Short mmCIF file of N, CA and C in Angstrom, two decimals:
data_model
loop_
_atom_site.label_atom_id
_atom_site.label_comp_id
_atom_site.label_asym_id
_atom_site.label_seq_id
_atom_site.Cartn_x
_atom_site.Cartn_y
_atom_site.Cartn_z
N UNK Y 15 54.65 -182.58 -107.51
CA UNK Y 15 54.30 -183.97 -106.78
C UNK Y 15 53.01 -183.95 -106.41
N UNK Y 16 52.40 -182.73 -105.71
CA UNK Y 16 51.24 -182.57 -105.13
C UNK Y 16 50.30 -182.95 -106.08
N UNK Y 17 50.17 -182.51 -107.22
CA UNK Y 17 49.44 -182.87 -108.40
C UNK Y 17 49.11 -184.49 -108.57
N UNK Y 18 50.30 -185.10 -108.57
CA UNK Y 18 50.82 -186.56 -108.84
C UNK Y 18 49.80 -187.34 -107.74
N UNK Y 19 49.92 -186.69 -106.44
CA UNK Y 19 49.30 -187.53 -105.24
C UNK Y 19 47.77 -187.15 -105.30
N UNK Y 20 47.30 -186.04 -105.75
CA UNK Y 20 46.04 -185.53 -106.06
C UNK Y 20 45.23 -186.59 -107.03
N UNK Y 21 46.12 -186.81 -108.21
CA UNK Y 21 45.31 -187.71 -109.33
C UNK Y 21 45.45 -189.03 -108.85
N UNK Y 22 46.41 -189.61 -107.99
CA UNK Y 22 46.55 -190.83 -107.57
C UNK Y 22 45.19 -191.01 -106.61
N UNK Y 23 45.14 -190.18 -105.57
CA UNK Y 23 43.94 -190.19 -104.63
C UNK Y 23 42.55 -190.42 -105.39
N UNK Y 24 42.43 -189.59 -106.33
CA UNK Y 24 41.08 -189.52 -107.20
C UNK Y 24 40.92 -190.83 -107.98
N UNK Y 25 41.80 -191.22 -108.56
CA UNK Y 25 42.12 -192.66 -109.27
C UNK Y 25 41.52 -194.01 -108.16
N UNK Y 26 42.15 -193.88 -106.92
CA UNK Y 26 42.11 -194.80 -106.10
C UNK Y 26 40.50 -194.67 -105.48
N UNK Y 27 40.18 -193.44 -105.40
CA UNK Y 27 38.59 -193.38 -104.97
C UNK Y 27 37.58 -193.81 -105.75
N UNK Y 28 37.78 -193.37 -106.94
CA UNK Y 28 36.72 -193.93 -107.97
C UNK Y 28 36.89 -195.26 -108.54
N UNK Y 29 38.17 -195.72 -108.32
CA UNK Y 29 38.31 -197.19 -108.56
C UNK Y 29 37.76 -198.16 -107.70
N UNK Y 30 37.27 -197.88 -106.69
CA UNK Y 30 36.39 -198.72 -105.78
C UNK Y 30 35.19 -199.13 -106.19
N UNK Y 31 34.57 -198.13 -106.95
CA UNK Y 31 33.26 -198.38 -107.48
C UNK Y 31 33.61 -199.41 -108.78
N UNK Y 32 34.52 -199.10 -109.76
CA UNK Y 32 34.98 -199.98 -110.66
C UNK Y 32 36.49 -200.27 -110.62
N UNK Y 33 36.67 -201.46 -109.62
CA UNK Y 33 37.93 -201.56 -109.03
C UNK Y 33 38.72 -201.97 -110.35
N UNK Y 34 38.32 -202.69 -111.19
CA UNK Y 34 38.95 -203.25 -112.48
C UNK Y 34 39.07 -202.55 -113.70
N UNK Y 35 38.90 -201.23 -113.34
CA UNK Y 35 39.00 -200.41 -114.60
C UNK Y 35 37.89 -200.51 -115.91
N UNK Y 36 38.42 -200.00 -116.86
CA UNK Y 36 37.20 -199.89 -117.76
C UNK Y 36 36.44 -198.77 -118.19
N UNK Y 37 36.24 -198.47 -119.35
CA UNK Y 37 35.62 -196.84 -119.56
C UNK Y 37 34.42 -197.37 -120.34
N UNK Y 38 34.13 -198.38 -121.27
CA UNK Y 38 33.09 -198.58 -122.20
C UNK Y 38 32.75 -199.82 -122.16
N UNK Y 39 31.74 -200.02 -122.72
CA UNK Y 39 30.99 -201.41 -123.32
C UNK Y 39 31.62 -201.87 -124.63
N UNK Y 40 32.33 -200.94 -125.07
CA UNK Y 40 33.19 -201.40 -126.55
C UNK Y 40 34.44 -201.59 -126.43
N UNK Y 41 35.25 -201.52 -124.92
CA UNK Y 41 36.36 -201.75 -124.83
C UNK Y 41 36.53 -202.75 -123.74
N UNK Y 42 35.84 -203.16 -122.93
CA UNK Y 42 35.93 -203.98 -121.86
C UNK Y 42 36.13 -205.78 -122.14
N UNK Y 43 37.48 -205.92 -121.95
CA UNK Y 43 37.54 -207.33 -122.34
C UNK Y 43 38.83 -208.20 -121.39
N UNK Y 44 39.05 -207.29 -120.30
CA UNK Y 44 39.93 -207.97 -119.27
C UNK Y 44 39.00 -208.27 -117.76
N UNK Y 45 39.42 -207.81 -116.72
CA UNK Y 45 38.57 -208.22 -115.54
C UNK Y 45 37.38 -207.27 -115.65
N UNK Y 46 37.52 -206.11 -116.36
CA UNK Y 46 36.51 -204.90 -116.60
C UNK Y 46 35.24 -205.46 -117.26
N UNK Y 47 35.12 -206.53 -117.77
CA UNK Y 47 34.23 -207.21 -118.50
C UNK Y 47 33.12 -207.63 -117.44
N UNK Y 48 33.59 -207.94 -116.38
CA UNK Y 48 32.94 -208.24 -114.93
C UNK Y 48 32.03 -207.07 -114.45
N UNK Y 49 32.60 -205.81 -114.68
CA UNK Y 49 31.96 -204.81 -114.25
C UNK Y 49 31.01 -204.11 -115.27
N UNK Y 50 31.44 -204.27 -116.71
CA UNK Y 50 30.84 -203.47 -117.82
C UNK Y 50 30.15 -204.03 -118.83
N UNK Y 51 30.67 -205.21 -119.24
CA UNK Y 51 30.17 -206.10 -120.59
C UNK Y 51 30.57 -207.35 -120.48
N UNK Y 52 29.73 -208.41 -120.15
CA UNK Y 52 30.43 -209.81 -119.90
C UNK Y 52 30.71 -210.34 -121.24
N UNK Y 53 30.08 -209.93 -122.35
CA UNK Y 53 30.80 -210.38 -123.73
C UNK Y 53 32.30 -210.44 -123.71
N UNK Y 54 32.99 -209.35 -123.19
CA UNK Y 54 34.44 -209.39 -123.21
C UNK Y 54 35.03 -210.46 -122.64
N UNK Y 55 34.31 -211.24 -121.67
CA UNK Y 55 34.79 -212.73 -121.13
C UNK Y 55 34.91 -213.60 -122.42
N UNK Y 56 34.47 -213.41 -123.50
CA UNK Y 56 34.71 -214.57 -124.60
C UNK Y 56 35.93 -214.19 -125.23
N UNK Y 57 36.78 -212.97 -124.97
CA UNK Y 57 38.09 -212.84 -125.60
C UNK Y 57 39.05 -213.51 -124.65
N UNK Y 58 39.75 -214.48 -125.32
CA UNK Y 58 40.73 -215.39 -124.62
C UNK Y 58 41.81 -214.55 -123.98
N UNK Y 59 41.96 -214.03 -122.83
CA UNK Y 59 43.17 -213.40 -122.12
C UNK Y 59 43.73 -214.38 -121.03
N UNK Y 60 43.58 -215.83 -120.81
CA UNK Y 60 44.13 -216.39 -120.07
C UNK Y 60 43.40 -216.20 -118.60
N UNK Y 61 44.02 -216.75 -117.63
CA UNK Y 61 43.61 -216.61 -116.34
C UNK Y 61 43.91 -215.13 -115.65
N UNK Y 62 42.67 -214.58 -115.29
CA UNK Y 62 42.98 -213.17 -114.77
C UNK Y 62 42.56 -213.22 -113.24
N UNK Y 63 43.00 -212.51 -112.32
CA UNK Y 63 42.31 -212.53 -111.04
C UNK Y 63 42.73 -211.07 -110.52
N UNK Y 64 41.95 -210.71 -109.65
CA UNK Y 64 42.17 -209.41 -108.80
C UNK Y 64 41.56 -209.29 -107.42
N UNK Y 65 42.19 -208.40 -106.62
CA UNK Y 65 41.72 -208.22 -105.32
C UNK Y 65 41.80 -206.69 -104.87
N UNK Y 66 40.88 -206.08 -104.58
CA UNK Y 66 40.73 -204.60 -104.15
C UNK Y 66 40.26 -204.36 -102.72
N UNK Y 67 41.11 -203.93 -101.81
CA UNK Y 67 40.58 -203.43 -100.46
C UNK Y 67 40.58 -202.32 -100.33
N UNK Y 68 39.44 -201.60 -99.68
CA UNK Y 68 39.52 -200.15 -99.53
C UNK Y 68 38.78 -200.15 -98.16
N UNK Y 69 39.30 -199.36 -97.30
CA UNK Y 69 38.94 -198.67 -96.02
C UNK Y 69 38.86 -197.32 -95.73
N UNK Y 70 37.58 -197.22 -95.54
CA UNK Y 70 37.20 -195.82 -94.98
C UNK Y 70 36.91 -195.80 -93.71
N UNK Y 71 36.62 -194.54 -92.85
CA UNK Y 71 36.48 -194.18 -91.54
C UNK Y 71 35.36 -195.72 -90.96
N UNK Y 72 34.14 -195.62 -91.58
CA UNK Y 72 33.13 -196.38 -91.04
C UNK Y 72 32.76 -197.70 -92.09
N UNK Y 73 33.65 -197.95 -93.00
CA UNK Y 73 33.18 -198.93 -93.91
C UNK Y 73 34.35 -199.50 -94.73
N UNK Y 74 34.46 -200.80 -94.80
CA UNK Y 74 35.49 -201.53 -95.63
C UNK Y 74 34.71 -202.27 -96.69
N UNK Y 75 35.46 -202.19 -97.92
CA UNK Y 75 35.07 -202.75 -98.97
C UNK Y 75 36.15 -203.75 -99.56
N UNK Y 76 35.61 -205.30 -99.92
CA UNK Y 76 36.72 -206.03 -100.38
C UNK Y 76 35.93 -206.45 -101.97
N UNK Y 77 36.59 -206.30 -102.91
CA UNK Y 77 36.36 -206.87 -104.12
C UNK Y 77 37.12 -207.96 -104.61
N UNK Y 78 36.67 -209.07 -105.11
CA UNK Y 78 37.72 -210.00 -105.77
C UNK Y 78 37.06 -210.70 -107.10
N UNK Y 79 37.48 -210.72 -108.18
CA UNK Y 79 37.07 -211.22 -109.28
C UNK Y 79 38.34 -211.90 -109.87
N UNK Y 80 37.73 -213.05 -110.87
CA UNK Y 80 38.36 -214.16 -111.68
C UNK Y 80 37.82 -214.36 -112.76
N UNK Y 81 38.43 -214.59 -113.79
CA UNK Y 81 38.10 -214.96 -115.16
C UNK Y 81 39.18 -216.01 -115.88
N UNK Y 82 38.54 -216.88 -116.62
CA UNK Y 82 39.34 -217.94 -117.13
C UNK Y 82 38.47 -218.80 -118.20
N UNK Y 83 38.81 -218.80 -119.58
CA UNK Y 83 38.09 -219.58 -120.19
C UNK Y 83 36.67 -219.35 -120.51
N UNK Y 84 36.56 -217.81 -120.62
CA UNK Y 84 35.02 -217.46 -120.85
C UNK Y 84 34.23 -217.17 -119.65
N UNK Y 85 34.75 -217.89 -118.59
CA UNK Y 85 33.94 -217.84 -117.60
C UNK Y 85 34.45 -216.70 -116.41
N UNK Y 86 33.87 -216.12 -115.78
CA UNK Y 86 34.15 -214.97 -114.72
C UNK Y 86 33.06 -214.98 -113.59
N UNK Y 87 33.81 -214.62 -112.39
CA UNK Y 87 33.00 -214.55 -111.03
C UNK Y 87 33.57 -213.20 -110.26
N UNK Y 88 32.68 -212.70 -109.53
CA UNK Y 88 33.11 -211.74 -108.72
C UNK Y 88 32.50 -211.70 -107.33
N UNK Y 89 33.17 -211.27 -106.32
CA UNK Y 89 32.39 -211.39 -105.00
C UNK Y 89 32.80 -209.96 -104.31
N UNK Y 90 31.70 -209.48 -103.76
CA UNK Y 90 32.01 -207.99 -103.22
C UNK Y 90 31.65 -208.22 -101.67
N UNK Y 91 32.24 -207.59 -100.69
CA UNK Y 91 31.76 -207.46 -99.30
C UNK Y 91 31.98 -206.17 -98.89
N UNK Y 92 30.79 -205.49 -98.43
CA UNK Y 92 30.78 -204.21 -97.89
C UNK Y 92 30.35 -204.33 -96.30
N UNK Y 93 31.59 -203.81 -95.34
CA UNK Y 93 31.19 -204.20 -93.85
C UNK Y 93 31.48 -202.92 -93.38
N UNK Y 94 30.32 -202.65 -92.64
CA UNK Y 94 30.24 -201.14 -91.75
C UNK Y 94 29.78 -201.62 -90.32
N UNK Y 95 29.96 -200.60 -89.59
CA UNK Y 95 29.65 -200.64 -88.14
C UNK Y 95 28.32 -201.33 -87.83
N UNK Y 96 27.32 -200.85 -88.74
CA UNK Y 96 25.90 -201.64 -88.54
C UNK Y 96 25.72 -202.66 -89.13
N UNK Y 97 26.22 -203.21 -90.28
CA UNK Y 97 25.69 -204.32 -91.12
C UNK Y 97 26.77 -204.91 -92.04
N UNK Y 98 26.91 -205.90 -92.28
CA UNK Y 98 27.61 -206.48 -93.26
C UNK Y 98 26.83 -207.12 -94.43
N UNK Y 99 27.12 -206.51 -95.75
CA UNK Y 99 26.37 -206.93 -96.94
C UNK Y 99 27.48 -207.98 -97.88
N UNK Y 100 26.99 -208.81 -98.56
CA UNK Y 100 27.94 -209.54 -99.67
C UNK Y 100 27.22 -209.49 -100.94
N UNK Y 101 27.75 -209.42 -102.00
CA UNK Y 101 27.16 -209.69 -103.41
C UNK Y 101 28.05 -210.57 -104.23
N UNK Y 102 27.64 -211.24 -105.10
CA UNK Y 102 28.44 -211.92 -105.87
C UNK Y 102 27.72 -212.05 -107.31
N UNK Y 103 28.65 -212.36 -108.43
CA UNK Y 103 28.15 -212.76 -109.79
C UNK Y 103 28.98 -213.56 -110.47
N UNK Y 104 28.24 -214.37 -111.47
CA UNK Y 104 28.60 -215.29 -112.38
C UNK Y 104 28.42 -214.81 -113.94
N UNK Y 105 29.69 -214.67 -114.65
CA UNK Y 105 29.38 -214.32 -116.15
C UNK Y 105 29.76 -215.35 -116.99
N UNK Y 106 29.40 -215.32 -118.18
CA UNK Y 106 29.85 -216.24 -119.29
C UNK Y 106 29.73 -215.41 -120.71
N UNK Y 107 31.07 -215.61 -121.29
CA UNK Y 107 31.41 -215.08 -122.51
C UNK Y 107 31.53 -216.07 -123.82
N UNK Y 108 31.16 -215.77 -124.73
CA UNK Y 108 31.22 -216.85 -125.83
C UNK Y 108 30.98 -216.04 -127.40
N UNK Y 109 31.52 -216.77 -128.04
CA UNK Y 109 31.46 -216.51 -129.78
C UNK Y 109 30.16 -216.72 -130.30
N UNK Y 110 29.69 -215.72 -130.92
CA UNK Y 110 28.40 -215.74 -131.87
C UNK Y 110 28.41 -216.01 -133.13
N UNK Y 111 29.00 -217.29 -133.41
CA UNK Y 111 29.42 -217.62 -134.96
C UNK Y 111 30.58 -217.36 -135.54
N UNK Y 112 31.30 -216.14 -135.09
CA UNK Y 112 32.51 -215.84 -135.68
C UNK Y 112 33.28 -215.32 -134.45
N UNK Y 113 34.71 -215.12 -134.37
CA UNK Y 113 35.38 -214.42 -133.39
C UNK Y 113 35.29 -212.98 -133.22
N UNK Y 114 34.64 -212.35 -134.47
CA UNK Y 114 34.50 -211.06 -134.38
C UNK Y 114 33.11 -210.76 -133.85
N UNK Y 115 32.21 -211.53 -133.47
CA UNK Y 115 30.99 -211.17 -132.72
C UNK Y 115 30.84 -212.06 -131.62
N UNK Y 116 30.68 -211.37 -130.24
CA UNK Y 116 30.78 -212.01 -128.85
C UNK Y 116 29.53 -211.74 -128.23
N UNK Y 117 28.97 -212.83 -127.26
CA UNK Y 117 27.86 -212.57 -126.60
C UNK Y 117 28.25 -212.90 -125.12
N UNK Y 118 27.53 -212.24 -124.16
CA UNK Y 118 27.71 -212.79 -122.89
C UNK Y 118 26.49 -212.45 -121.88
N UNK Y 119 26.31 -213.12 -120.87
CA UNK Y 119 25.54 -212.92 -119.85
C UNK Y 119 26.24 -212.90 -118.44
N UNK Y 120 25.43 -212.17 -117.74
CA UNK Y 120 26.14 -212.10 -116.38
C UNK Y 120 24.76 -212.34 -115.47
N UNK Y 121 24.84 -213.01 -114.29
CA UNK Y 121 24.01 -213.19 -113.16
C UNK Y 121 24.44 -212.50 -112.07
N UNK Y 122 23.58 -211.54 -111.53
CA UNK Y 122 24.20 -210.82 -110.00
C UNK Y 122 23.16 -211.32 -108.90
N UNK Y 123 23.83 -211.60 -107.91
CA UNK Y 123 22.96 -212.23 -106.51
C UNK Y 123 21.88 -211.38 -106.14
N UNK Y 124 21.88 -209.87 -106.69
CA UNK Y 124 20.68 -209.11 -106.50
C UNK Y 124 19.50 -209.31 -107.17
N UNK Y 125 19.59 -210.44 -107.92
CA UNK Y 125 18.70 -210.86 -109.00
C UNK Y 125 18.53 -210.00 -110.22
N UNK Y 126 19.59 -209.72 -110.63
CA UNK Y 126 19.79 -208.87 -111.80
C UNK Y 126 20.35 -209.57 -112.94
N UNK Y 127 20.34 -209.31 -114.21
CA UNK Y 127 21.00 -210.08 -115.45
C UNK Y 127 21.56 -208.86 -116.31
N UNK Y 128 22.77 -209.18 -116.75
CA UNK Y 128 23.22 -208.27 -117.75
C UNK Y 128 23.44 -209.13 -119.06
N UNK Y 129 23.12 -208.55 -120.04
CA UNK Y 129 23.25 -209.34 -121.61
C UNK Y 129 24.19 -208.32 -122.15
N UNK Y 130 25.30 -209.01 -122.92
CA UNK Y 130 25.96 -208.08 -123.72
C UNK Y 130 26.46 -208.56 -125.09
N UNK Y 131 26.76 -207.87 -126.20
CA UNK Y 131 27.71 -208.43 -127.04
C UNK Y 131 28.64 -207.16 -127.40
N UNK Y 132 29.67 -207.66 -128.14
CA UNK Y 132 30.81 -207.21 -128.66
C UNK Y 132 31.05 -207.34 -130.05
N UNK Y 133 31.36 -206.53 -131.03
CA UNK Y 133 31.44 -206.71 -132.37
C UNK Y 133 32.69 -206.13 -133.05
N UNK Y 134 33.74 -206.78 -133.34
CA UNK Y 134 34.98 -206.32 -133.45
C UNK Y 134 35.32 -206.74 -135.04
N UNK Y 135 34.98 -206.04 -136.07
CA UNK Y 135 35.19 -206.47 -137.41
C UNK Y 135 36.69 -206.15 -137.78
N UNK Y 136 37.19 -205.28 -137.20
CA UNK Y 136 38.58 -204.98 -137.49
C UNK Y 136 39.60 -204.81 -136.08
N UNK Y 137 40.67 -204.48 -136.22
CA UNK Y 137 41.41 -204.31 -134.98
C UNK Y 137 41.29 -202.81 -134.66
N UNK Y 138 40.79 -201.80 -135.40
CA UNK Y 138 40.78 -200.81 -135.12
C UNK Y 138 39.29 -199.99 -134.61
N UNK Y 139 38.39 -200.90 -134.71
CA UNK Y 139 36.98 -200.63 -134.42
C UNK Y 139 36.23 -201.76 -133.71
N UNK Y 140 35.59 -201.23 -132.48
CA UNK Y 140 34.91 -202.27 -131.69
C UNK Y 140 33.64 -201.39 -131.25
N UNK Y 141 32.29 -202.33 -131.29
CA UNK Y 141 31.14 -201.74 -130.90
C UNK Y 141 30.52 -202.50 -129.87
N UNK Y 142 29.91 -202.16 -128.82
CA UNK Y 142 29.51 -203.07 -127.59
C UNK Y 142 27.83 -202.40 -127.18
N UNK Y 143 27.19 -203.45 -126.61
CA UNK Y 143 25.90 -203.38 -126.21
C UNK Y 143 25.60 -203.84 -124.88
N UNK Y 144 25.14 -203.45 -124.08
CA UNK Y 144 24.48 -204.05 -122.92
C UNK Y 144 23.21 -203.57 -122.43
N UNK Y 145 22.51 -204.56 -121.87
CA UNK Y 145 21.08 -204.40 -121.59
C UNK Y 145 21.00 -205.14 -120.09
N UNK Y 146 20.53 -204.58 -118.86
CA UNK Y 146 20.35 -205.08 -117.72
C UNK Y 146 18.68 -205.28 -117.53
N UNK Y 147 18.58 -206.28 -116.70
CA UNK Y 147 17.27 -206.71 -116.35
C UNK Y 147 17.11 -206.72 -114.97
N UNK Y 148 16.33 -206.38 -114.34
CA UNK Y 148 16.12 -206.38 -112.81
C UNK Y 148 14.95 -207.72 -112.72
N UNK Y 149 15.16 -208.76 -112.37
CA UNK Y 149 14.07 -209.69 -112.14
C UNK Y 149 13.34 -209.35 -110.78
N UNK Y 150 13.51 -208.72 -109.92
CA UNK Y 150 12.69 -208.37 -108.81
C UNK Y 150 11.54 -207.54 -109.18
N UNK Y 151 11.80 -206.22 -110.20
CA UNK Y 151 10.65 -205.57 -110.68
C UNK Y 151 10.34 -205.94 -112.13
N UNK Y 152 11.09 -206.80 -112.68
CA UNK Y 152 10.60 -207.09 -114.07
C UNK Y 152 10.82 -206.15 -115.02
N UNK Y 153 11.71 -205.28 -114.77
CA UNK Y 153 11.96 -204.13 -115.71
C UNK Y 153 13.35 -204.12 -116.36
N UNK Y 154 13.33 -203.88 -117.58
CA UNK Y 154 14.65 -203.47 -118.21
C UNK Y 154 15.02 -202.14 -117.74
N UNK Y 155 16.25 -202.03 -117.17
CA UNK Y 155 16.56 -200.84 -116.34
C UNK Y 155 17.76 -199.92 -116.97
N UNK Y 156 18.75 -200.44 -117.79
CA UNK Y 156 19.62 -199.68 -118.19
C UNK Y 156 20.12 -200.53 -119.47
N UNK Y 157 20.50 -199.40 -120.40
CA UNK Y 157 20.85 -199.94 -121.60
C UNK Y 157 22.21 -198.92 -122.08
N UNK Y 158 23.18 -199.59 -122.60
CA UNK Y 158 24.41 -198.84 -123.16
C UNK Y 158 24.94 -199.37 -124.49
N UNK Y 159 25.30 -198.39 -125.20
CA UNK Y 159 25.68 -198.45 -126.60
C UNK Y 159 27.00 -197.72 -126.65
N UNK Y 160 28.02 -198.43 -127.10
CA UNK Y 160 29.23 -197.70 -127.06
C UNK Y 160 30.28 -198.30 -128.44
N UNK Y 161 31.17 -197.19 -128.89
CA UNK Y 161 31.90 -197.60 -129.87
C UNK Y 161 33.12 -197.00 -129.56
N UNK Y 162 34.35 -197.73 -130.21
CA UNK Y 162 35.62 -197.13 -129.86
C UNK Y 162 36.40 -197.56 -131.15
N UNK Y 163 37.54 -196.58 -131.54
CA UNK Y 163 38.24 -196.56 -132.29
C UNK Y 163 39.57 -196.56 -132.25
N UNK Y 164 40.61 -197.09 -132.85
CA UNK Y 164 42.02 -197.08 -132.61
C UNK Y 164 42.60 -196.63 -133.96
N UNK Y 165 42.80 -195.27 -133.99
CA UNK Y 165 43.06 -194.60 -135.53
C UNK Y 165 44.68 -194.82 -135.74
N UNK Y 166 45.42 -195.12 -134.73
CA UNK Y 166 46.86 -195.13 -134.87
C UNK Y 166 47.40 -196.19 -134.28
N UNK Y 167 46.87 -197.65 -134.22
CA UNK Y 167 47.28 -198.78 -133.45
C UNK Y 167 46.57 -198.97 -132.34
N UNK Y 168 47.36 -199.65 -131.32
CA UNK Y 168 46.59 -200.11 -130.08
C UNK Y 168 47.28 -199.25 -128.88
N UNK Y 169 47.99 -198.04 -129.19
CA UNK Y 169 48.37 -197.17 -128.14
C UNK Y 169 47.47 -195.93 -127.85
N UNK Y 170 46.40 -195.65 -128.83
CA UNK Y 170 45.35 -194.78 -128.56
C UNK Y 170 44.19 -195.20 -128.86
N UNK Y 171 43.27 -194.89 -128.10
CA UNK Y 171 41.88 -195.30 -128.39
C UNK Y 171 41.01 -194.17 -128.05
N UNK Y 172 39.80 -193.81 -128.83
CA UNK Y 172 38.96 -192.79 -128.69
C UNK Y 172 37.51 -193.45 -128.91
N UNK Y 173 36.57 -193.07 -128.00
CA UNK Y 173 35.27 -193.61 -128.06
C UNK Y 173 34.19 -192.86 -127.30
N UNK Y 174 32.93 -193.47 -127.48
CA UNK Y 174 31.77 -192.61 -126.94
C UNK Y 174 30.55 -193.96 -126.55
N UNK Y 175 29.96 -193.50 -125.44
CA UNK Y 175 28.93 -194.44 -124.80
C UNK Y 175 27.60 -193.55 -124.78
N UNK Y 176 26.55 -194.47 -125.08
CA UNK Y 176 25.30 -193.64 -124.82
C UNK Y 176 24.48 -194.67 -123.89
N UNK Y 177 23.96 -193.87 -122.83
CA UNK Y 177 23.54 -194.67 -121.62
C UNK Y 177 22.07 -194.23 -121.45
N UNK Y 178 21.25 -195.31 -121.16
CA UNK Y 178 19.78 -194.82 -120.85
C UNK Y 178 19.48 -195.65 -119.81
N UNK Y 179 18.64 -194.90 -118.99
CA UNK Y 179 18.11 -195.84 -117.72
C UNK Y 179 16.58 -195.79 -117.89
N UNK Y 180 16.14 -197.00 -118.12
CA UNK Y 180 14.92 -197.44 -118.45
C UNK Y 180 14.66 -197.40 -119.89
N UNK Y 181 13.56 -198.02 -120.18
CA UNK Y 181 13.10 -198.32 -121.74
C UNK Y 181 12.33 -197.16 -122.52
N UNK Y 182 12.05 -195.92 -121.79
CA UNK Y 182 11.40 -194.86 -122.47
C UNK Y 182 12.55 -194.11 -123.17
N UNK Y 183 14.05 -194.17 -123.17
CA UNK Y 183 14.93 -193.50 -123.75
C UNK Y 183 14.78 -191.89 -123.87
N UNK Y 184 14.07 -191.58 -122.80
CA UNK Y 184 13.75 -189.97 -122.48
C UNK Y 184 15.24 -189.24 -122.13
N UNK Y 185 15.69 -190.01 -121.18
CA UNK Y 185 16.94 -189.25 -120.64
C UNK Y 185 18.31 -190.01 -120.79
N UNK Y 186 19.12 -189.67 -122.31
CA UNK Y 186 20.33 -190.55 -122.54
C UNK Y 186 21.47 -189.42 -122.23
N UNK Y 187 22.42 -190.21 -121.75
CA UNK Y 187 23.43 -189.44 -121.28
C UNK Y 187 24.47 -190.10 -122.28
N UNK Y 188 25.44 -188.92 -122.74
CA UNK Y 188 26.64 -189.33 -123.69
C UNK Y 188 28.08 -189.42 -122.86
N UNK Y 189 28.85 -190.28 -122.83
CA UNK Y 189 30.16 -190.00 -122.32
C UNK Y 189 31.22 -190.24 -123.31
N UNK Y 190 32.32 -189.50 -123.16
CA UNK Y 190 33.36 -189.64 -124.14
C UNK Y 190 34.61 -189.87 -123.60
N UNK Y 191 35.63 -190.77 -124.28
CA UNK Y 191 36.78 -191.24 -123.48
C UNK Y 191 37.82 -191.29 -124.52
N UNK Y 192 39.14 -191.15 -123.86
CA UNK Y 192 40.33 -191.33 -124.67
C UNK Y 192 41.21 -192.02 -123.75
N UNK Y 193 41.96 -193.19 -124.27
CA UNK Y 193 43.05 -193.88 -123.57
C UNK Y 193 44.23 -193.81 -124.24
N UNK Y 194 45.39 -193.56 -123.58
CA UNK Y 194 46.50 -193.58 -124.59
C UNK Y 194 47.74 -194.34 -123.27
N UNK Y 195 48.50 -195.25 -124.07
CA UNK Y 195 49.29 -196.00 -123.54
C UNK Y 195 50.67 -195.42 -123.82
N UNK Y 196 51.32 -194.22 -123.08
CA UNK Y 196 52.53 -193.89 -123.40
C UNK Y 196 53.82 -194.64 -123.62
N UNK Y 197 53.88 -195.53 -122.64
CA UNK Y 197 54.70 -196.50 -122.59
C UNK Y 197 54.17 -197.79 -121.94
N UNK Y 198 54.97 -198.99 -122.03
CA UNK Y 198 54.40 -200.21 -121.43
C UNK Y 198 54.16 -200.00 -119.77
N UNK Y 199 52.85 -200.53 -119.36
CA UNK Y 199 52.83 -200.51 -118.02
C UNK Y 199 51.89 -199.30 -117.28
N UNK Y 200 51.98 -198.17 -118.43
CA UNK Y 200 51.48 -196.85 -117.96
C UNK Y 200 50.08 -196.57 -118.91
N UNK Y 201 48.77 -196.54 -118.42
CA UNK Y 201 47.75 -195.93 -119.33
C UNK Y 201 47.10 -194.89 -118.63
N UNK Y 202 46.90 -193.80 -119.46
CA UNK Y 202 46.31 -192.53 -119.25
C UNK Y 202 44.96 -192.38 -119.96
N UNK Y 203 43.76 -192.25 -119.12
CA UNK Y 203 42.42 -192.39 -119.42
C UNK Y 203 41.85 -191.09 -119.23
N UNK Y 204 40.98 -190.52 -119.89
CA UNK Y 204 40.38 -189.12 -119.85
C UNK Y 204 38.79 -189.42 -120.25
N UNK Y 205 37.96 -188.79 -119.40
CA UNK Y 205 36.60 -189.05 -119.84
C UNK Y 205 36.06 -187.67 -119.56
N UNK Y 206 34.70 -187.84 -120.17
CA UNK Y 206 34.00 -186.56 -120.25
C UNK Y 206 32.41 -186.96 -120.39
N UNK Y 207 31.62 -186.57 -119.21
CA UNK Y 207 30.21 -187.01 -119.27
C UNK Y 207 29.23 -185.98 -119.27
#
């Protein structure tokens, strides 16, 4: 029981940075498209909405997200004893010629843009790419390239992402992940960076 509580605590703590879940630019196609790859908004999932509240000793965070028909938006409020800050974003996902190739763009209130693509030629293979542009500095500051495979159907996914900060590509990090759905309503995710 103590291990379960520890796992839940760690999951809830990590989820405040990525409250909508998601692990890869190649697999984000629910609300996590608003955190990882806006091209995932182009996959029709119907209307989805989320609310995340997190209260620490001196800071409260509220995350809101909504997506429907290829359009998505987020709102984040960070309230502390000294100041309150809010951020928001607007995203759009769309087909690029065929349903197998999707594109997306997301604008963040911090004057940043994220461009993304998803390529899914089969049900068992997905490739994603994102590039982040900071309008304030005029720099491309993050690139991610990921791939995911489902070797035995939709219950098991394996994949890896390459992450680079900046355009020099001198410092590339690789992250690996696995997701398993052992039963309906339960997802187990493992990752290594």
